[in-house]
Amino acid sequence: MGQRRRLTQDEAAELYEKLGEALPEPKTELVYSDPFTLLVAVVLSAQATDVGVNKATPGLFALAGTPEEMAKLTPEQVEEKIKTIGLYRNKAKNVVALSKLLVEEHDGAVPQTRAALEALPGVGRKTANVVLAEAFGEGTIAVDTHVFRVSNRTGLAPGKTVDKVEEKLMKITPEKYLHGAHHWLILHGRYVCKARKPECWRCHVADICLYRDKTPKPEK
């Protein structure tokens, strides 16, 4: 018999329970003050680190902290504040453009529906999921590279595409863990279940995880 590839519903619940015990109040590491600044921060975080985004956004939000203020800036003015972030030119154009749309079509408020969010420049499904979950408390799970890796490696929700992993996560994640699921999985992937060398010896869910090639504790 080959290796079992997927956790059972009970094992998935236990995995979340253990991640929850290790981190009772999971939250994004992006610094924001309201739905708009969260939306901008998440757009800026694509192919960039949260640490890098958090270094750039204070200066940007001091210059323009509302859609109305941001919409009045030129992309070049935004670029000047975020040029330490990857893809900053394209991101600057998107931030200005989405701010204008928020003012023109949503009275300056961040919309609370997936369709309206994804219609904004620079906002894809992952960004929409983060905003819906973090700002509005919806039970959605955004699948980034960390969540994708952890879901496949542990056997929680194996899939070859981001959409397939999200679909399986939504099915196997108990409702009571939905709100924290994205943060637990992303932080677990960022700090423990790392891409090149997972630190299995200090993993809270190693006994549940189906990953065969677990990394032994390094010798001192």
Tab-separated table of C-alpha atoms in Angstrom:
chain	number	residue	atom	x	y	z
A	1	MET	CA	0.000	0.000	0.000
A	2	GLY	CA	1.189	3.502	-0.777
A	3	GLN	CA	1.405	6.356	1.636
A	4	ARG	CA	-1.923	7.854	2.735
A	5	ARG	CA	-2.110	11.331	1.240
A	6	ARG	CA	-4.945	12.987	3.108
A	7	LEU	CA	-5.959	13.590	6.707
A	8	THR	CA	-9.343	12.465	7.942
A	9	GLN	CA	-11.925	14.989	9.161
A	10	ASP	CA	-11.090	14.118	12.757
A	11	GLU	CA	-7.358	14.488	12.142
A	12	ALA	CA	-7.914	17.859	10.485
A	13	ALA	CA	-9.876	19.044	13.513
A	14	GLU	CA	-7.058	17.842	15.786
A	15	LEU	CA	-4.480	19.644	13.638
A	16	TYR	CA	-6.339	22.938	13.980
A	17	GLU	CA	-6.898	22.351	17.681
A	18	LYS	CA	-3.156	21.929	18.240
A	19	LEU	CA	-2.246	24.934	16.108
A	20	GLY	CA	-4.825	26.908	18.085
A	21	GLU	CA	-3.314	25.827	21.395
A	22	ALA	CA	0.098	27.012	20.213
A	23	LEU	CA	-1.282	30.332	18.923
A	24	PRO	CA	-4.630	31.158	20.604
A	25	GLU	CA	-5.154	34.494	18.866
A	26	PRO	CA	-3.838	34.260	15.311
A	27	LYS	CA	-3.717	37.460	13.285
A	28	THR	CA	-2.049	38.932	10.254
A	29	GLU	CA	1.445	40.334	10.640
A	30	LEU	CA	0.575	43.217	8.331
A	31	VAL	CA	0.104	46.495	10.190
A	32	TYR	CA	-3.145	48.281	9.371
A	33	SER	CA	-5.764	50.474	11.043
A	34	ASP	CA	-8.929	49.981	8.982
A	35	PRO	CA	-10.244	48.029	5.963
A	36	PHE	CA	-8.680	50.453	3.480
A	37	THR	CA	-5.175	50.349	4.917
A	38	LEU	CA	-5.506	46.565	5.177
A	39	LEU	CA	-6.536	46.335	1.527
A	40	VAL	CA	-3.577	48.446	0.413
A	41	ALA	CA	-1.147	46.495	2.592
A	42	VAL	CA	-2.352	43.166	1.197
A	43	VAL	CA	-2.064	44.441	-2.390
A	44	LEU	CA	1.490	45.561	-1.637
A	45	SER	CA	2.359	42.218	-0.028
A	46	ALA	CA	2.128	40.219	-3.266
A	47	GLN	CA	5.572	38.672	-3.873
A	48	ALA	CA	6.905	40.654	-0.918
A	49	THR	CA	7.342	40.019	2.788
A	50	ASP	CA	5.047	41.400	5.470
A	51	VAL	CA	8.130	42.847	7.155
A	52	GLY	CA	9.042	44.761	4.012
A	53	VAL	CA	5.504	46.045	3.562
A	54	ASN	CA	5.306	47.167	7.186
A	55	LYS	CA	8.463	49.238	6.707
A	56	ALA	CA	6.992	51.055	3.722
A	57	THR	CA	3.365	51.641	4.668
A	58	PRO	CA	3.790	54.093	7.580
A	59	GLY	CA	5.222	56.708	5.239
A	60	LEU	CA	2.587	55.990	2.608
A	61	PHE	CA	-0.330	56.144	5.024
A	62	ALA	CA	1.032	59.315	6.616
A	63	LEU	CA	0.824	60.854	3.151
A	64	ALA	CA	-2.549	59.326	2.292
A	65	GLY	CA	-4.504	57.195	4.728
A	66	THR	CA	-7.917	57.282	3.048
A	67	PRO	CA	-9.178	56.407	-0.443
A	68	GLU	CA	-9.957	60.077	-1.056
A	69	GLU	CA	-6.399	61.146	-0.205
A	70	MET	CA	-4.789	58.267	-2.106
A	71	ALA	CA	-6.882	58.927	-5.199
A	72	LYS	CA	-5.418	62.416	-5.445
A	73	LEU	CA	-1.833	61.150	-5.616
A	74	THR	CA	0.065	60.281	-8.768
A	75	PRO	CA	1.529	56.773	-9.120
A	76	GLU	CA	4.953	58.400	-8.936
A	77	GLN	CA	4.190	59.845	-5.496
A	78	VAL	CA	3.146	56.419	-4.264
A	79	GLU	CA	6.223	54.838	-5.864
A	80	GLU	CA	8.447	57.120	-3.828
A	81	LYS	CA	7.017	55.657	-0.606
A	82	ILE	CA	7.018	51.978	-1.613
A	83	LYS	CA	10.065	51.613	-3.868
A	84	THR	CA	11.689	49.187	-1.412
A	85	ILE	CA	8.934	46.678	-2.242
A	86	GLY	CA	9.077	44.365	-5.246
A	87	LEU	CA	7.006	45.307	-8.317
A	88	TYR	CA	6.488	48.734	-6.771
A	89	ARG	CA	5.703	50.578	-10.009
A	90	ASN	CA	2.790	48.350	-10.940
A	91	LYS	CA	1.583	48.250	-7.341
A	92	ALA	CA	1.646	52.059	-7.135
A	93	LYS	CA	-0.583	52.292	-10.228
A	94	ASN	CA	-2.999	49.752	-8.751
A	95	VAL	CA	-3.195	51.481	-5.360
A	96	VAL	CA	-4.075	54.812	-6.964
A	97	ALA	CA	-6.525	53.203	-9.386
A	98	LEU	CA	-8.323	51.124	-6.743
A	99	SER	CA	-8.576	54.199	-4.508
A	100	LYS	CA	-10.254	56.125	-7.310
A	101	LEU	CA	-12.717	53.282	-7.845
A	102	LEU	CA	-13.502	53.134	-4.131
A	103	VAL	CA	-14.325	56.848	-4.176
A	104	GLU	CA	-16.263	56.784	-7.444
A	105	GLU	CA	-18.212	53.534	-7.017
A	106	HIS	CA	-18.269	52.712	-3.290
A	107	ASP	CA	-18.473	56.112	-1.537
A	108	GLY	CA	-14.924	55.669	-0.272
A	109	ALA	CA	-15.642	52.415	1.553
A	110	VAL	CA	-14.046	49.014	1.006
A	111	PRO	CA	-16.772	46.707	-0.377
A	112	GLN	CA	-17.695	43.596	1.568
A	113	THR	CA	-18.363	41.249	-1.339
A	114	ARG	CA	-15.848	39.098	-3.197
A	115	ALA	CA	-17.062	40.217	-6.630
A	116	ALA	CA	-16.692	43.916	-5.818
A	117	LEU	CA	-13.272	43.403	-4.254
A	118	GLU	CA	-11.964	41.373	-7.188
A	119	ALA	CA	-13.144	44.094	-9.562
A	120	LEU	CA	-10.589	46.468	-8.009
A	121	PRO	CA	-7.182	46.838	-9.733
A	122	GLY	CA	-4.530	44.575	-8.218
A	123	VAL	CA	-7.031	42.555	-6.172
A	124	GLY	CA	-7.235	38.835	-6.888
A	125	ARG	CA	-8.977	36.018	-5.062
A	126	LYS	CA	-6.280	35.667	-2.390
A	127	THR	CA	-6.321	39.381	-1.546
A	128	ALA	CA	-10.115	39.393	-1.466
A	129	ASN	CA	-10.125	36.407	0.882
A	130	VAL	CA	-7.697	38.089	3.277
A	131	VAL	CA	-9.760	41.281	3.401
A	132	LEU	CA	-13.049	39.415	3.803
A	133	ALA	CA	-11.661	37.337	6.655
A	134	GLU	CA	-9.529	39.924	8.432
A	135	ALA	CA	-11.617	43.073	8.028
A	136	PHE	CA	-15.124	41.625	7.926
A	137	GLY	CA	-14.846	38.346	9.837
A	138	GLU	CA	-15.963	36.085	7.003
A	139	GLY	CA	-15.027	32.406	7.055
A	140	THR	CA	-12.690	32.394	4.078
A	141	ILE	CA	-9.219	30.909	3.659
A	142	ALA	CA	-6.676	32.705	1.497
A	143	VAL	CA	-4.182	30.305	-0.069
A	144	ASP	CA	-0.700	31.751	-0.511
A	145	THR	CA	2.541	29.821	-1.011
A	146	HIS	CA	2.783	28.952	2.713
A	147	VAL	CA	-0.809	27.735	3.005
A	148	PHE	CA	-0.451	25.787	-0.252
A	149	ARG	CA	2.722	24.072	0.988
A	150	VAL	CA	1.391	23.218	4.449
A	151	SER	CA	-1.896	21.928	3.042
A	152	ASN	CA	-0.095	19.591	0.660
A	153	ARG	CA	2.764	18.552	2.902
A	154	THR	CA	0.656	17.672	5.919
A	155	GLY	CA	-2.105	16.023	3.923
A	156	LEU	CA	-4.674	18.498	5.228
A	157	ALA	CA	-5.877	19.540	1.773
A	158	PRO	CA	-3.649	18.198	-1.007
A	159	GLY	CA	-4.156	19.725	-4.434
A	160	LYS	CA	-2.201	20.737	-7.527
A	161	THR	CA	-3.685	24.217	-7.807
A	162	VAL	CA	-4.415	27.047	-5.392
A	163	ASP	CA	-8.123	26.868	-6.202
A	164	LYS	CA	-8.273	23.118	-5.545
A	165	VAL	CA	-6.466	23.504	-2.211
A	166	GLU	CA	-8.839	26.301	-1.183
A	167	GLU	CA	-11.842	24.180	-2.151
A	168	LYS	CA	-10.585	21.240	-0.070
A	169	LEU	CA	-9.667	23.450	2.891
A	170	MET	CA	-13.157	24.915	2.975
A	171	LYS	CA	-14.602	21.392	3.062
A	172	ILE	CA	-12.331	19.870	5.689
A	173	THR	CA	-11.893	22.834	8.050
A	174	PRO	CA	-14.383	22.723	10.965
A	175	GLU	CA	-16.522	25.853	11.101
A	176	LYS	CA	-15.221	26.880	14.517
A	177	TYR	CA	-11.688	27.054	13.103
A	178	LEU	CA	-12.502	28.834	9.846
A	179	HIS	CA	-11.717	32.349	11.030
A	180	GLY	CA	-8.241	31.450	12.291
A	181	ALA	CA	-7.362	28.823	9.688
A	182	HIS	CA	-5.599	31.124	7.213
A	183	HIS	CA	-3.419	32.692	9.899
A	184	TRP	CA	-2.557	29.394	11.584
A	185	LEU	CA	-1.518	27.803	8.305
A	186	ILE	CA	0.420	30.786	6.954
A	187	LEU	CA	2.312	31.367	10.208
A	188	HIS	CA	3.015	27.644	10.585
A	189	GLY	CA	4.416	27.612	7.058
A	190	ARG	CA	6.418	30.775	7.573
A	191	TYR	CA	8.104	29.820	10.837
A	192	VAL	CA	7.955	26.018	11.253
A	193	CYS	CA	6.940	24.141	8.110
A	194	LYS	CA	9.482	26.021	5.994
A	195	ALA	CA	9.906	25.359	2.300
A	196	ARG	CA	13.462	24.061	2.158
A	197	LYS	CA	13.877	22.565	5.594
A	198	PRO	CA	10.774	22.141	7.750
A	199	GLU	CA	11.555	22.211	11.459
A	200	CYS	CA	9.621	19.029	12.211
A	201	TRP	CA	11.301	18.469	15.559
A	202	ARG	CA	9.473	21.477	17.037
A	203	CYS	CA	6.208	21.092	15.105
A	204	HIS	CA	3.003	20.912	17.162
A	205	VAL	CA	1.291	18.710	14.568
A	206	ALA	CA	4.161	16.403	13.572
A	207	ASP	CA	2.318	13.367	14.952
A	208	ILE	CA	-0.657	14.078	12.659
A	209	CYS	CA	1.224	15.277	9.582
A	210	LEU	CA	1.578	12.743	6.748
A	211	TYR	CA	4.902	14.139	5.463
A	212	ARG	CA	7.269	11.178	5.258
A	213	ASP	CA	10.668	12.889	5.140
A	214	LYS	CA	10.434	14.643	8.483
A	215	THR	CA	13.496	16.679	9.367
A	216	PRO	CA	15.359	15.379	12.437
A	217	LYS	CA	16.475	17.713	15.180
A	218	PRO	CA	19.900	19.116	14.298
A	219	GLU	CA	22.819	18.014	16.420
A	220	LYS	CA	24.443	20.676	18.540
